[in-house]
Amino acid sequence: MEARTVPEPDRIIRLKTVLARTGLSRSTLYRKIAEGSFPRQVKISVHGAGWHESAVGRWVADPAGYRPDVE
């Protein structure tokens, strides 16, 4: 009998981590979000937001070819 593996939930990472992983400045990051060339934030509380780690990873792997997921 095979053991089923449950996929890891997609972690939410905060701004400081996103900036460190991408090497972007804060202003460039928000400009790219507005242009649609960087993943949008996910609201996690009244005053907090973060990014799906997988979406940031896809952007890091191919910044020029990044396209947002169609939901």
PDB file of C-alpha atoms in Angstrom:
ATOM      1  CA  MET A   1       0.000   0.000   0.000  1.00  0.00           C
ATOM      2  CA  GLU A   2       1.384   3.398  -1.008  1.00  0.00           C
ATOM      3  CA  ALA A   3       1.494   6.222   1.476  1.00  0.00           C
ATOM      4  CA  ARG A   4      -0.166   9.363   0.196  1.00  0.00           C
ATOM      5  CA  THR A   5       1.764  12.546   0.586  1.00  0.00           C
ATOM      6  CA  VAL A   6      -0.154  15.670   1.409  1.00  0.00           C
ATOM      7  CA  PRO A   7       1.224  18.680  -0.452  1.00  0.00           C
ATOM      8  CA  GLU A   8       2.798  21.345   1.703  1.00  0.00           C
ATOM      9  CA  PRO A   9       0.554  24.398   2.099  1.00  0.00           C
ATOM     10  CA  ASP A  10       1.825  27.450   0.270  1.00  0.00           C
ATOM     11  CA  ARG A  11       3.561  29.661   2.830  1.00  0.00           C
ATOM     12  CA  ILE A  12       2.890  33.381   3.033  1.00  0.00           C
ATOM     13  CA  ILE A  13       6.040  35.494   3.142  1.00  0.00           C
ATOM     14  CA  ARG A  14       6.263  39.121   4.214  1.00  0.00           C
ATOM     15  CA  LEU A  15       7.721  42.181   2.485  1.00  0.00           C
ATOM     16  CA  LYS A  16      11.195  41.978   4.050  1.00  0.00           C
ATOM     17  CA  THR A  17      11.604  38.387   2.819  1.00  0.00           C
ATOM     18  CA  VAL A  18      10.281  39.215  -0.661  1.00  0.00           C
ATOM     19  CA  LEU A  19      12.731  42.113  -1.002  1.00  0.00           C
ATOM     20  CA  ALA A  20      15.630  39.907   0.142  1.00  0.00           C
ATOM     21  CA  ARG A  21      14.733  37.081  -2.285  1.00  0.00           C
ATOM     22  CA  THR A  22      14.133  39.297  -5.303  1.00  0.00           C
ATOM     23  CA  GLY A  23      16.765  41.986  -4.820  1.00  0.00           C
ATOM     24  CA  LEU A  24      14.160  44.607  -5.732  1.00  0.00           C
ATOM     25  CA  SER A  25      13.651  47.883  -3.909  1.00  0.00           C
ATOM     26  CA  ARG A  26      10.318  48.493  -2.238  1.00  0.00           C
ATOM     27  CA  SER A  27       9.291  51.118  -4.824  1.00  0.00           C
ATOM     28  CA  THR A  28      10.251  48.867  -7.755  1.00  0.00           C
ATOM     29  CA  LEU A  29       8.343  45.963  -6.229  1.00  0.00           C
ATOM     30  CA  TYR A  30       5.123  47.986  -5.913  1.00  0.00           C
ATOM     31  CA  ARG A  31       5.573  49.452  -9.425  1.00  0.00           C
ATOM     32  CA  LYS A  32       5.873  45.930 -10.837  1.00  0.00           C
ATOM     33  CA  ILE A  33       2.723  44.860  -8.967  1.00  0.00           C
ATOM     34  CA  ALA A  34       0.855  47.808 -10.509  1.00  0.00           C
ATOM     35  CA  GLU A  35       2.164  46.837 -13.983  1.00  0.00           C
ATOM     36  CA  GLY A  36       1.099  43.225 -13.457  1.00  0.00           C
ATOM     37  CA  SER A  37       4.654  41.913 -13.752  1.00  0.00           C
ATOM     38  CA  PHE A  38       4.946  40.755 -10.122  1.00  0.00           C
ATOM     39  CA  PRO A  39       2.549  38.685  -7.960  1.00  0.00           C
ATOM     40  CA  ARG A  40      -0.076  40.606  -5.998  1.00  0.00           C
ATOM     41  CA  GLN A  41      -0.167  40.563  -2.208  1.00  0.00           C
ATOM     42  CA  VAL A  42      -2.555  38.401  -0.220  1.00  0.00           C
ATOM     43  CA  LYS A  43      -4.378  40.077   2.663  1.00  0.00           C
ATOM     44  CA  ILE A  44      -3.604  38.176   5.871  1.00  0.00           C
ATOM     45  CA  SER A  45      -5.058  40.542   8.477  1.00  0.00           C
ATOM     46  CA  VAL A  46      -6.648  43.967   8.775  1.00  0.00           C
ATOM     47  CA  HIS A  47      -3.286  45.717   8.441  1.00  0.00           C
ATOM     48  CA  GLY A  48      -1.102  42.960   7.036  1.00  0.00           C
ATOM     49  CA  ALA A  49      -0.369  41.419   3.682  1.00  0.00           C
ATOM     50  CA  GLY A  50       2.103  38.954   2.273  1.00  0.00           C
ATOM     51  CA  TRP A  51       2.880  36.980  -0.854  1.00  0.00           C
ATOM     52  CA  HIS A  52       2.488  33.325  -1.746  1.00  0.00           C
ATOM     53  CA  GLU A  53       5.984  31.874  -1.582  1.00  0.00           C
ATOM     54  CA  SER A  54       5.363  29.792  -4.721  1.00  0.00           C
ATOM     55  CA  ALA A  55       4.362  32.875  -6.766  1.00  0.00           C
ATOM     56  CA  VAL A  56       7.498  34.749  -5.697  1.00  0.00           C
ATOM     57  CA  GLY A  57       9.541  31.643  -6.524  1.00  0.00           C
ATOM     58  CA  ARG A  58       8.047  31.522 -10.032  1.00  0.00           C
ATOM     59  CA  TRP A  59       8.937  35.193 -10.513  1.00  0.00           C
ATOM     60  CA  VAL A  60      12.522  34.653  -9.291  1.00  0.00           C
ATOM     61  CA  ALA A  61      12.909  31.694 -11.682  1.00  0.00           C
ATOM     62  CA  ASP A  62      11.784  33.744 -14.717  1.00  0.00           C
ATOM     63  CA  PRO A  63      11.237  37.468 -14.036  1.00  0.00           C
ATOM     64  CA  ALA A  64      10.826  38.431 -17.706  1.00  0.00           C
ATOM     65  CA  GLY A  65       8.392  35.601 -18.415  1.00  0.00           C
ATOM     66  CA  TYR A  66       6.270  35.894 -15.266  1.00  0.00           C
ATOM     67  CA  ARG A  67       2.522  35.920 -15.841  1.00  0.00           C
ATOM     68  CA  PRO A  68       0.006  35.992 -12.990  1.00  0.00           C
ATOM     69  CA  ASP A  69      -2.195  32.931 -12.477  1.00  0.00           C
ATOM     70  CA  VAL A  70      -5.677  33.319 -13.900  1.00  0.00           C
ATOM     71  CA  GLU A  71      -8.183  32.589 -11.165  1.00  0.00           C
TER      72      GLU A  71
END
